[in-house]
């Protein structure tokens, strides 16, 4: 007997939800830092310092299992910011690398947006410049594979590695360990 696609998708979603409910029992780290450590975005954007924030949000249908990261960057003395990320659909000026595809704190459909890490002032300046200047030339800008990668997590890890920003992406950042060759 042939099952419909929607039945298969529903069963897969139920399996994912069941597996996600086991994460706390298995002692897996959610990777979500205390959000009280971070001021509201409007507050940090209003000062004259450079800023880079690494955000993440759960992927719809894979909540608790997989996340999508992005960077918010603001140059010193700038009045505007940019959001940089890799998106599953190419189409921007830089292939899958997107600048300002979504607003700063817009999730990707499953809610739960949070900040992973932040740099301000002089510590942020070189990371901000790297993201602005090197993201358009990211080696995998024309290549996206949901699993195992390269994907949005591969891009975020590339930025962190290349800039020396010592941030550990959570276990839910599937694809973070897939290099772009």
Tab-separated table of N, CA and C in Angstrom:
chain	number	residue	atom	x	y	z
A	1	UNK	N	0.851	-1.167	0.000
A	1	UNK	CA	0.000	0.000	0.000
A	1	UNK	C	0.903	1.239	0.000
A	2	UNK	N	0.618	2.198	-0.852
A	2	UNK	CA	1.407	3.419	-0.967
A	2	UNK	C	0.888	4.468	0.004
A	3	UNK	N	1.823	5.073	0.756
A	3	UNK	CA	1.445	6.132	1.687
A	3	UNK	C	1.579	7.474	0.991
A	4	UNK	N	0.720	8.395	1.331
A	4	UNK	CA	0.825	9.734	0.762
A	4	UNK	C	2.023	10.456	1.349
A	5	UNK	N	2.521	11.452	0.619
A	5	UNK	CA	3.659	12.237	1.082
A	5	UNK	C	3.327	12.917	2.399
A	6	UNK	N	2.115	13.454	2.526
A	6	UNK	CA	1.774	14.156	3.760
A	6	UNK	C	1.770	13.205	4.963
A	7	UNK	N	1.365	11.948	4.777
A	7	UNK	CA	1.394	10.968	5.857
A	7	UNK	C	2.827	10.680	6.272
A	8	UNK	N	3.697	10.525	5.308
A	8	UNK	CA	5.110	10.275	5.586
A	8	UNK	C	5.716	11.482	6.286
A	9	UNK	N	5.403	12.680	5.811
A	9	UNK	CA	5.929	13.890	6.438
A	9	UNK	C	5.443	14.017	7.875
A	10	UNK	N	4.177	13.695	8.120
A	10	UNK	CA	3.614	13.764	9.467
A	10	UNK	C	4.328	12.776	10.392
A	11	UNK	N	4.545	11.562	9.895
A	11	UNK	CA	5.231	10.554	10.716
A	11	UNK	C	6.674	10.971	10.994
A	12	UNK	N	7.333	11.545	10.009
A	12	UNK	CA	8.701	12.009	10.195
A	12	UNK	C	8.726	13.133	11.232
A	13	UNK	N	7.774	14.063	11.139
A	13	UNK	CA	7.703	15.167	12.100
A	13	UNK	C	7.458	14.634	13.508
A	14	UNK	N	6.624	13.620	13.642
A	14	UNK	CA	6.371	13.018	14.955
A	14	UNK	C	7.631	12.353	15.502
A	15	UNK	N	8.376	11.680	14.643
A	15	UNK	CA	9.633	11.061	15.057
A	15	UNK	C	10.631	12.115	15.528
A	16	UNK	N	10.746	13.204	14.776
A	16	UNK	CA	11.657	14.285	15.142
A	16	UNK	C	11.244	14.889	16.486
A	17	UNK	N	9.949	15.121	16.671
A	17	UNK	CA	9.455	15.685	17.923
A	17	UNK	C	9.752	14.751	19.098
A	18	UNK	N	9.588	13.461	18.896
A	18	UNK	CA	9.873	12.491	19.949
A	18	UNK	C	11.360	12.496	20.294
A	19	UNK	N	12.199	12.537	19.279
A	19	UNK	CA	13.641	12.583	19.513
A	19	UNK	C	14.040	13.882	20.214
A	20	UNK	N	13.445	14.990	19.810
A	20	UNK	CA	13.759	16.284	20.426
A	20	UNK	C	13.410	16.281	21.913
A	21	UNK	N	12.349	15.582	22.278
A	21	UNK	CA	11.952	15.554	23.685
A	21	UNK	C	12.964	14.796	24.549
A	22	UNK	N	13.823	14.000	23.925
A	22	UNK	CA	14.841	13.254	24.665
A	22	UNK	C	16.096	14.065	24.951
A	23	UNK	N	16.279	15.185	24.272
A	23	UNK	CA	17.512	15.963	24.406
A	23	UNK	C	17.819	16.321	25.856
A	24	UNK	N	16.862	16.869	26.622
A	24	UNK	CA	17.195	17.182	28.026
A	24	UNK	C	17.532	15.934	28.847
A	25	UNK	N	16.872	14.828	28.545
A	25	UNK	CA	17.124	13.598	29.290
A	25	UNK	C	18.520	13.044	29.020
A	26	UNK	N	19.039	13.305	27.828
A	26	UNK	CA	20.353	12.803	27.462
A	26	UNK	C	21.467	13.732	27.926
A	27	UNK	N	21.095	14.865	28.505
A	27	UNK	CA	22.093	15.802	29.010
A	27	UNK	C	22.762	16.614	27.916
A	28	UNK	N	22.138	16.732	26.774
A	28	UNK	CA	22.712	17.527	25.691
A	28	UNK	C	22.595	19.007	26.026
A	29	UNK	N	23.618	19.737	25.704
A	29	UNK	CA	23.635	21.172	25.957
A	29	UNK	C	22.824	21.873	24.875
A	30	UNK	N	21.897	22.704	25.281
A	30	UNK	CA	21.080	23.425	24.302
A	30	UNK	C	21.901	24.472	23.568
A	31	UNK	N	23.006	24.906	24.177
A	31	UNK	CA	23.844	25.917	23.548
A	31	UNK	C	23.298	27.323	23.660
A	32	UNK	N	22.220	27.513	24.409
A	32	UNK	CA	21.611	28.832	24.545
A	32	UNK	C	22.169	29.525	25.784
A	33	UNK	N	22.981	30.567	25.580
A	33	UNK	CA	23.508	31.288	26.746
A	33	UNK	C	22.414	32.099	27.438
A	34	UNK	N	22.697	32.522	28.629
A	34	UNK	CA	21.777	33.367	29.393
A	34	UNK	C	21.553	34.657	28.608
A	35	UNK	N	20.340	34.885	28.170
A	35	UNK	CA	20.026	36.059	27.354
A	35	UNK	C	20.056	37.356	28.150
A	36	UNK	N	20.071	37.263	29.479
A	36	UNK	CA	20.195	38.461	30.305
A	36	UNK	C	21.573	39.097	30.180
A	37	UNK	N	22.523	38.378	29.602
A	37	UNK	CA	23.870	38.910	29.409
A	37	UNK	C	23.924	39.938	28.274
A	38	UNK	N	22.880	39.994	27.456
A	38	UNK	CA	22.882	40.835	26.263
A	38	UNK	C	21.833	41.937	26.370
A	39	UNK	N	22.262	43.163	26.104
A	39	UNK	CA	21.334	44.292	26.086
A	39	UNK	C	20.418	44.176	24.874
A	40	UNK	N	19.270	44.844	24.894
A	40	UNK	CA	18.405	44.846	23.714
A	40	UNK	C	19.178	45.375	22.495
A	41	UNK	N	18.872	44.841	21.332
A	41	UNK	CA	19.600	45.211	20.123
A	41	UNK	C	19.537	46.711	19.854
A	42	UNK	N	18.391	47.333	20.025
A	42	UNK	CA	18.272	48.776	19.793
A	42	UNK	C	19.263	49.570	20.645
A	43	UNK	N	19.496	49.118	21.857
A	43	UNK	CA	20.421	49.807	22.757
A	43	UNK	C	21.844	49.743	22.230
A	44	UNK	N	22.293	48.572	21.827
A	44	UNK	CA	23.682	48.450	21.367
A	44	UNK	C	23.877	49.023	19.970
A	45	UNK	N	22.825	49.067	19.179
A	45	UNK	CA	22.948	49.676	17.852
A	45	UNK	C	23.029	51.195	17.938
A	46	UNK	N	22.504	51.774	19.025
A	46	UNK	CA	22.456	53.230	19.131
A	46	UNK	C	23.790	53.850	19.553
A	47	UNK	N	24.743	53.049	20.014
A	47	UNK	CA	26.023	53.654	20.388
A	47	UNK	C	26.948	53.710	19.166
A	48	UNK	N	28.076	54.361	19.310
A	48	UNK	CA	28.965	54.584	18.163
A	48	UNK	C	29.990	53.475	17.969
A	49	UNK	N	29.928	52.442	18.767
A	49	UNK	CA	30.900	51.355	18.671
A	49	UNK	C	30.537	50.359	17.565
A	50	UNK	N	31.562	49.671	17.080
A	50	UNK	CA	31.321	48.553	16.168
A	50	UNK	C	30.626	47.439	16.956
A	51	UNK	N	29.843	46.638	16.253
A	51	UNK	CA	29.089	45.558	16.891
A	51	UNK	C	29.016	44.367	15.962
A	52	UNK	N	29.185	43.190	16.528
A	52	UNK	CA	28.861	41.943	15.821
A	52	UNK	C	28.169	41.039	16.825
A	53	UNK	N	27.022	40.519	16.401
A	53	UNK	CA	26.265	39.567	17.210
A	53	UNK	C	26.027	38.329	16.376
A	54	UNK	N	26.165	37.191	17.020
A	54	UNK	CA	25.839	35.918	16.391
A	54	UNK	C	24.526	35.442	16.994
A	55	UNK	N	23.524	35.335	16.133
A	55	UNK	CA	22.194	34.876	16.537
A	55	UNK	C	21.969	33.453	16.056
A	56	UNK	N	20.942	32.831	16.600
A	56	UNK	CA	20.513	31.526	16.131
A	56	UNK	C	19.027	31.364	16.424
A	57	UNK	N	18.408	30.461	15.694
A	57	UNK	CA	17.001	30.139	15.910
A	57	UNK	C	16.756	28.715	15.428
A	58	UNK	N	15.785	28.034	16.037
A	58	UNK	CA	15.478	26.679	15.602
A	58	UNK	C	14.884	26.656	14.197
A	59	UNK	N	15.152	25.570	13.509
A	59	UNK	CA	14.613	25.371	12.160
A	59	UNK	C	13.232	24.736	12.286
A	60	UNK	N	12.226	25.266	11.580
A	60	UNK	CA	10.874	24.713	11.667
A	60	UNK	C	10.850	23.212	11.367
A	61	UNK	N	10.155	22.484	12.226
A	61	UNK	CA	10.047	21.037	12.074
A	61	UNK	C	11.204	20.282	12.705
A	62	UNK	N	12.272	21.002	13.033
A	62	UNK	CA	13.446	20.371	13.646
A	62	UNK	C	13.821	21.068	14.954
A	63	UNK	N	12.852	21.708	15.585
A	63	UNK	CA	13.092	22.420	16.840
A	63	UNK	C	13.750	21.477	17.844
A	64	UNK	N	14.763	21.967	18.521
A	64	UNK	CA	15.477	21.152	19.491
A	64	UNK	C	16.545	20.266	18.882
A	65	UNK	N	16.585	20.217	17.559
A	65	UNK	CA	17.561	19.360	16.881
A	65	UNK	C	18.500	20.166	15.997
A	66	UNK	N	17.950	21.104	15.234
A	66	UNK	CA	18.767	21.850	14.274
A	66	UNK	C	18.452	23.343	14.349
A	67	UNK	N	19.509	24.153	14.170
A	67	UNK	CA	19.373	25.604	14.246
A	67	UNK	C	19.992	26.286	13.039
A	68	UNK	N	19.613	27.535	12.869
A	68	UNK	CA	20.110	28.386	11.785
A	68	UNK	C	20.753	29.623	12.405
A	69	UNK	N	22.028	29.897	12.094
A	69	UNK	CA	22.707	31.076	12.645
A	69	UNK	C	22.793	32.225	11.645
A	70	UNK	N	23.012	33.436	12.175
A	70	UNK	CA	23.297	34.597	11.334
A	70	UNK	C	24.037	35.640	12.159
A	71	UNK	N	24.662	36.560	11.455
A	71	UNK	CA	25.413	37.640	12.093
A	71	UNK	C	24.711	38.972	11.858
A	72	UNK	N	24.703	39.805	12.895
A	72	UNK	CA	24.315	41.206	12.772
A	72	UNK	C	25.597	42.000	12.973
A	73	UNK	N	25.919	42.868	12.020
A	73	UNK	CA	27.156	43.641	12.099
A	73	UNK	C	26.873	45.119	11.884
A	74	UNK	N	27.624	45.938	12.634
A	74	UNK	CA	27.532	47.392	12.501
A	74	UNK	C	28.944	47.940	12.618
A	75	UNK	N	29.298	48.744	11.642
A	75	UNK	CA	30.620	49.382	11.694
A	75	UNK	C	30.625	50.501	12.726
A	76	UNK	N	31.828	50.826	13.199
A	76	UNK	CA	32.015	51.916	14.150
A	76	UNK	C	31.403	53.198	13.577
A	77	UNK	N	30.661	53.918	14.383
A	77	UNK	CA	30.007	55.189	14.049
A	77	UNK	C	28.919	55.071	12.986
A	78	UNK	N	28.575	53.863	12.568
A	78	UNK	CA	27.506	53.693	11.577
A	78	UNK	C	26.142	53.814	12.245
A	79	UNK	N	25.161	54.197	11.455
A	79	UNK	CA	23.781	54.292	11.936
A	79	UNK	C	22.943	53.098	11.510
A	80	UNK	N	23.525	52.224	10.691
A	80	UNK	CA	22.786	51.070	10.193
A	80	UNK	C	23.579	49.789	10.462
A	81	UNK	N	22.889	48.689	10.374
A	81	UNK	CA	23.494	47.375	10.544
A	81	UNK	C	23.174	46.536	9.315
A	82	UNK	N	23.836	45.390	9.205
A	82	UNK	CA	23.532	44.402	8.168
A	82	UNK	C	23.415	43.029	8.803
A	83	UNK	N	22.535	42.239	8.245
A	83	UNK	CA	22.391	40.831	8.657
A	83	UNK	C	23.035	39.986	7.559
A	84	UNK	N	23.938	39.093	7.959
A	84	UNK	CA	24.637	38.203	7.029
A	84	UNK	C	24.380	36.757	7.429
A	85	UNK	N	24.041	35.935	6.417
A	85	UNK	CA	23.764	34.518	6.658
A	85	UNK	C	23.828	33.767	5.339
A	86	UNK	N	23.794	32.472	5.436
A	86	UNK	CA	23.654	31.631	4.259
A	86	UNK	C	22.235	31.093	4.287
A	87	UNK	N	21.552	31.232	3.161
A	87	UNK	CA	20.161	30.809	3.043
A	87	UNK	C	20.074	29.645	2.075
A	88	UNK	N	19.096	28.765	2.260
A	88	UNK	CA	19.000	27.565	1.439
A	88	UNK	C	18.725	27.866	-0.037
A	89	UNK	N	18.065	28.964	-0.313
A	89	UNK	CA	17.801	29.350	-1.699
A	89	UNK	C	18.800	30.410	-2.125
A	90	UNK	N	19.489	30.135	-3.221
A	90	UNK	CA	20.390	31.153	-3.770
A	90	UNK	C	19.521	32.237	-4.397
A	91	UNK	N	20.112	33.342	-4.709
A	91	UNK	CA	19.328	34.375	-5.349
A	91	UNK	C	19.769	35.770	-5.009
A	92	UNK	N	20.595	35.899	-4.016
A	92	UNK	CA	21.121	37.209	-3.691
A	92	UNK	C	22.303	37.523	-4.593
A	93	UNK	N	22.934	38.648	-4.343
A	93	UNK	CA	24.107	39.041	-5.119
A	93	UNK	C	25.253	38.065	-4.958
A	94	UNK	N	25.255	37.326	-3.825
A	94	UNK	CA	26.378	36.455	-3.501
A	94	UNK	C	25.946	34.994	-3.389
A	95	UNK	N	25.078	34.536	-4.263
A	95	UNK	CA	24.617	33.150	-4.229
A	95	UNK	C	23.771	32.882	-3.000
A	96	UNK	N	24.190	31.892	-2.204
A	96	UNK	CA	23.456	31.543	-0.984
A	96	UNK	C	23.767	32.491	0.172
A	97	UNK	N	24.854	33.241	0.073
A	97	UNK	CA	25.180	34.224	1.105
A	97	UNK	C	24.247	35.415	0.923
A	98	UNK	N	23.531	35.730	1.967
A	98	UNK	CA	22.535	36.798	1.883
A	98	UNK	C	22.864	37.925	2.839
A	99	UNK	N	22.704	39.127	2.356
A	99	UNK	CA	22.833	40.320	3.179
A	99	UNK	C	21.461	40.960	3.274
A	100	UNK	N	20.981	41.125	4.500
A	100	UNK	CA	19.701	41.774	4.773
A	100	UNK	C	18.506	41.097	4.107
A	101	UNK	N	18.551	39.787	4.018
A	101	UNK	CA	17.415	39.025	3.499
A	101	UNK	C	16.241	39.125	4.466
A	102	UNK	N	16.547	39.122	5.764
A	102	UNK	CA	15.544	39.283	6.811
A	102	UNK	C	16.000	40.390	7.765
A	103	UNK	N	15.105	40.854	8.612
A	103	UNK	CA	15.480	41.867	9.598
A	103	UNK	C	16.333	41.236	10.704
A	104	UNK	N	16.931	42.065	11.507
A	104	UNK	CA	17.933	41.635	12.489
A	104	UNK	C	17.514	40.451	13.342
A	105	UNK	N	16.376	40.540	13.968
A	105	UNK	CA	15.977	39.503	14.916
A	105	UNK	C	14.824	38.643	14.421
A	106	UNK	N	14.604	38.630	13.118
A	106	UNK	CA	13.589	37.746	12.550
A	106	UNK	C	14.083	36.316	12.621
A	107	UNK	N	13.242	35.441	13.114
A	107	UNK	CA	13.586	34.026	13.141
A	107	UNK	C	13.420	33.422	11.757
A	108	UNK	N	13.419	32.122	11.720
A	108	UNK	CA	13.278	31.428	10.436
A	108	UNK	C	12.000	30.606	10.391
A	109	UNK	N	11.058	30.934	11.285
A	109	UNK	CA	9.750	30.312	11.232
A	109	UNK	C	9.366	29.481	12.443
A	110	UNK	N	10.312	29.230	13.348
A	110	UNK	CA	9.994	28.409	14.519
A	110	UNK	C	10.130	29.186	15.823
A	111	UNK	N	10.336	30.520	15.728
A	111	UNK	CA	10.489	31.326	16.936
A	111	UNK	C	11.797	31.029	17.642
A	112	UNK	N	11.865	31.425	18.906
A	112	UNK	CA	13.006	31.069	19.734
A	112	UNK	C	14.331	31.704	19.367
A	113	UNK	N	14.330	32.913	18.807
A	113	UNK	CA	15.574	33.603	18.438
A	113	UNK	C	16.380	33.921	19.692
A	114	UNK	N	17.680	33.669	19.619
A	114	UNK	CA	18.543	33.987	20.755
A	114	UNK	C	19.932	34.401	20.269
A	115	UNK	N	20.650	35.094	21.150
A	115	UNK	CA	22.021	35.523	20.873
A	115	UNK	C	22.969	34.451	21.400
A	116	UNK	N	23.920	34.058	20.570
A	116	UNK	CA	24.953	33.114	20.994
A	116	UNK	C	26.136	33.877	21.586
A	117	UNK	N	26.545	34.940	20.900
A	117	UNK	CA	27.725	35.691	21.352
A	117	UNK	C	27.698	37.090	20.757
A	118	UNK	N	28.508	37.976	21.346
A	118	UNK	CA	28.548	39.364	20.896
A	118	UNK	C	29.929	39.952	21.171
A	119	UNK	N	30.363	40.813	20.261
A	119	UNK	CA	31.551	41.636	20.458
A	119	UNK	C	31.160	43.080	20.200
A	120	UNK	N	31.729	44.006	20.983
A	120	UNK	CA	31.498	45.427	20.774
A	120	UNK	C	32.839	46.146	20.769
A	121	UNK	N	32.844	47.339	20.181
A	121	UNK	CA	34.025	48.190	20.199
A	121	UNK	C	35.164	47.644	19.358
A	122	UNK	N	36.382	47.912	19.802
A	122	UNK	CA	37.574	47.517	19.053
A	122	UNK	C	37.627	46.012	18.811
A	123	UNK	N	37.147	45.221	19.750
A	123	UNK	CA	37.155	43.761	19.596
A	123	UNK	C	36.286	43.304	18.432
A	124	UNK	N	35.284	44.087	18.089
A	124	UNK	CA	34.357	43.712	17.012
A	124	UNK	C	34.823	44.175	15.631
A	125	UNK	N	35.646	45.204	15.567
A	125	UNK	CA	35.951	45.854	14.289
A	125	UNK	C	36.510	44.920	13.226
A	126	UNK	N	37.468	44.072	13.557
A	126	UNK	CA	38.052	43.189	12.537
A	126	UNK	C	37.064	42.112	12.089
A	127	UNK	N	36.223	41.636	12.998
A	127	UNK	CA	35.214	40.636	12.631
A	127	UNK	C	34.170	41.266	11.712
A	128	UNK	N	33.736	42.475	12.054
A	128	UNK	CA	32.764	43.197	11.224
A	128	UNK	C	33.323	43.383	9.813
A	129	UNK	N	34.559	43.849	9.705
A	129	UNK	CA	35.156	44.068	8.375
A	129	UNK	C	35.313	42.772	7.605
A	130	UNK	N	35.681	41.698	8.300
A	130	UNK	CA	35.792	40.405	7.638
A	130	UNK	C	34.444	39.993	7.041
A	131	UNK	N	33.390	40.111	7.826
A	131	UNK	CA	32.066	39.700	7.340
A	131	UNK	C	31.658	40.530	6.130
A	132	UNK	N	31.842	41.840	6.194
A	132	UNK	CA	31.484	42.695	5.057
A	132	UNK	C	32.319	42.393	3.814
A	133	UNK	N	33.613	42.202	3.981
A	133	UNK	CA	34.487	42.078	2.804
A	133	UNK	C	34.651	40.651	2.302
A	134	UNK	N	34.646	39.665	3.201
A	134	UNK	CA	34.929	38.287	2.779
A	134	UNK	C	33.682	37.446	2.525
A	135	UNK	N	32.563	37.763	3.157
A	135	UNK	CA	31.353	36.966	2.940
A	135	UNK	C	30.947	36.881	1.471
A	136	UNK	N	31.052	37.965	0.698
A	136	UNK	CA	30.695	37.854	-0.720
A	136	UNK	C	31.584	36.885	-1.504
A	137	UNK	N	32.747	36.536	-0.957
A	137	UNK	CA	33.657	35.624	-1.652
A	137	UNK	C	33.719	34.250	-0.987
A	138	UNK	N	32.837	33.983	-0.042
A	138	UNK	CA	32.795	32.692	0.657
A	138	UNK	C	32.847	31.556	-0.366
A	139	UNK	N	33.752	30.630	-0.164
A	139	UNK	CA	34.005	29.569	-1.151
A	139	UNK	C	32.777	28.710	-1.454
A	140	UNK	N	31.856	28.595	-0.520
A	140	UNK	CA	30.658	27.774	-0.755
A	140	UNK	C	29.421	28.605	-1.062
A	141	UNK	N	29.611	29.823	-1.520
A	141	UNK	CA	28.449	30.687	-1.769
A	141	UNK	C	27.508	30.113	-2.820
A	142	UNK	N	28.007	29.230	-3.662
A	142	UNK	CA	27.167	28.630	-4.703
A	142	UNK	C	26.827	27.174	-4.404
A	143	UNK	N	27.055	26.749	-3.174
A	143	UNK	CA	26.842	25.358	-2.807
A	143	UNK	C	26.134	25.299	-1.458
A	144	UNK	N	24.964	24.676	-1.413
A	144	UNK	CA	24.215	24.525	-0.165
A	144	UNK	C	23.665	23.103	-0.104
A	145	UNK	N	23.939	22.418	1.000
A	145	UNK	CA	23.408	21.077	1.237
A	145	UNK	C	22.855	21.070	2.657
A	146	UNK	N	21.550	20.857	2.784
A	146	UNK	CA	20.911	20.901	4.098
A	146	UNK	C	21.637	19.994	5.090
A	147	UNK	N	21.858	18.756	4.716
A	147	UNK	CA	22.573	17.799	5.556
A	147	UNK	C	23.478	16.978	4.678
A	148	UNK	N	24.724	16.874	4.985
A	148	UNK	CA	25.422	17.294	6.193
A	148	UNK	C	25.985	18.705	6.104
A	149	UNK	N	25.927	19.354	4.974
A	149	UNK	CA	26.485	20.677	4.758
A	149	UNK	C	27.326	20.637	3.492
A	150	UNK	N	27.885	21.712	3.079
A	150	UNK	CA	27.936	23.013	3.730
A	150	UNK	C	26.576	23.711	3.722
A	151	UNK	N	26.328	24.447	4.787
A	151	UNK	CA	25.054	25.145	4.951
A	151	UNK	C	25.289	26.396	5.809
A	152	UNK	N	24.243	26.915	6.402
A	152	UNK	CA	24.375	28.148	7.196
A	152	UNK	C	25.313	27.979	8.383
A	153	UNK	N	25.330	26.801	8.969
A	153	UNK	CA	26.222	26.557	10.100
A	153	UNK	C	27.679	26.458	9.659
A	154	UNK	N	27.914	25.933	8.475
A	154	UNK	CA	29.273	25.876	7.921
A	154	UNK	C	29.797	27.296	7.716
A	155	UNK	N	28.939	28.166	7.200
A	155	UNK	CA	29.310	29.572	6.998
A	155	UNK	C	29.647	30.247	8.324
A	156	UNK	N	28.785	30.076	9.325
A	156	UNK	CA	29.032	30.700	10.631
A	156	UNK	C	30.357	30.206	11.219
A	157	UNK	N	30.604	28.904	11.127
A	157	UNK	CA	31.860	28.367	11.662
A	157	UNK	C	33.055	28.903	10.885
A	158	UNK	N	32.905	29.067	9.575
A	158	UNK	CA	33.966	29.639	8.746
A	158	UNK	C	34.318	31.047	9.230
A	159	UNK	N	33.304	31.871	9.460
A	159	UNK	CA	33.554	33.230	9.954
A	159	UNK	C	34.274	33.175	11.292
A	160	UNK	N	33.785	32.349	12.207
A	160	UNK	CA	34.397	32.252	13.533
A	160	UNK	C	35.856	31.802	13.442
A	161	UNK	N	36.105	30.798	12.635
A	161	UNK	CA	37.465	30.263	12.487
A	161	UNK	C	38.395	31.272	11.843
A	162	UNK	N	37.961	31.863	10.749
A	162	UNK	CA	38.809	32.789	9.997
A	162	UNK	C	39.121	34.068	10.771
A	163	UNK	N	38.210	34.479	11.625
A	163	UNK	CA	38.429	35.710	12.394
A	163	UNK	C	39.070	35.451	13.758
A	164	UNK	N	39.136	34.193	14.155
A	164	UNK	CA	39.683	33.875	15.472
A	164	UNK	C	38.737	34.189	16.620
A	165	UNK	N	37.458	34.413	16.292
A	165	UNK	CA	36.476	34.684	17.338
A	165	UNK	C	36.179	33.365	18.044
A	166	UNK	N	36.536	33.258	19.279
A	166	UNK	CA	36.456	32.014	20.032
A	166	UNK	C	35.040	31.769	20.550
A	167	UNK	N	34.180	31.271	19.663
A	167	UNK	CA	32.798	30.947	20.007
A	167	UNK	C	32.556	29.503	19.590
A	168	UNK	N	31.910	28.751	20.447
A	168	UNK	CA	31.558	27.374	20.120
A	168	UNK	C	30.090	27.327	19.729
A	169	UNK	N	29.838	26.913	18.495
A	169	UNK	CA	28.451	26.751	18.060
A	169	UNK	C	27.844	25.551	18.782
A	170	UNK	N	26.542	25.590	19.055
A	170	UNK	CA	25.906	24.486	19.782
A	170	UNK	C	25.861	23.199	18.950
A	171	UNK	N	25.602	22.094	19.619
A	171	UNK	CA	25.478	20.807	18.925
A	171	UNK	C	24.398	20.842	17.852
A	172	UNK	N	23.407	21.700	18.031
A	172	UNK	CA	22.313	21.808	17.062
A	172	UNK	C	22.715	22.539	15.786
A	173	UNK	N	23.947	23.023	15.735
A	173	UNK	CA	24.452	23.711	14.524
A	173	UNK	C	24.977	22.647	13.548
A	174	UNK	N	24.066	21.860	13.056
A	174	UNK	CA	24.423	20.755	12.161
A	174	UNK	C	25.048	21.318	10.889
A	175	UNK	N	26.231	20.816	10.560
A	175	UNK	CA	26.965	21.299	9.395
A	175	UNK	C	28.141	22.171	9.767
A	176	UNK	N	28.263	22.520	11.045
A	176	UNK	CA	29.348	23.412	11.478
A	176	UNK	C	30.719	22.810	11.218
A	177	UNK	N	30.801	21.499	11.188
A	177	UNK	CA	32.089	20.829	11.003
A	177	UNK	C	32.368	20.453	9.549
A	178	UNK	N	31.504	20.875	8.641
A	178	UNK	CA	31.692	20.557	7.233
A	178	UNK	C	32.441	21.701	6.574
A	179	UNK	N	33.664	21.446	6.135
A	179	UNK	CA	34.436	22.522	5.508
A	179	UNK	C	33.974	22.783	4.082
A	180	UNK	N	34.245	23.943	3.633
A	180	UNK	CA	33.969	24.277	2.244
A	180	UNK	C	35.307	24.230	1.514
A	181	UNK	N	35.405	23.321	0.618
A	181	UNK	CA	36.667	23.149	-0.103
A	181	UNK	C	36.594	23.725	-1.494
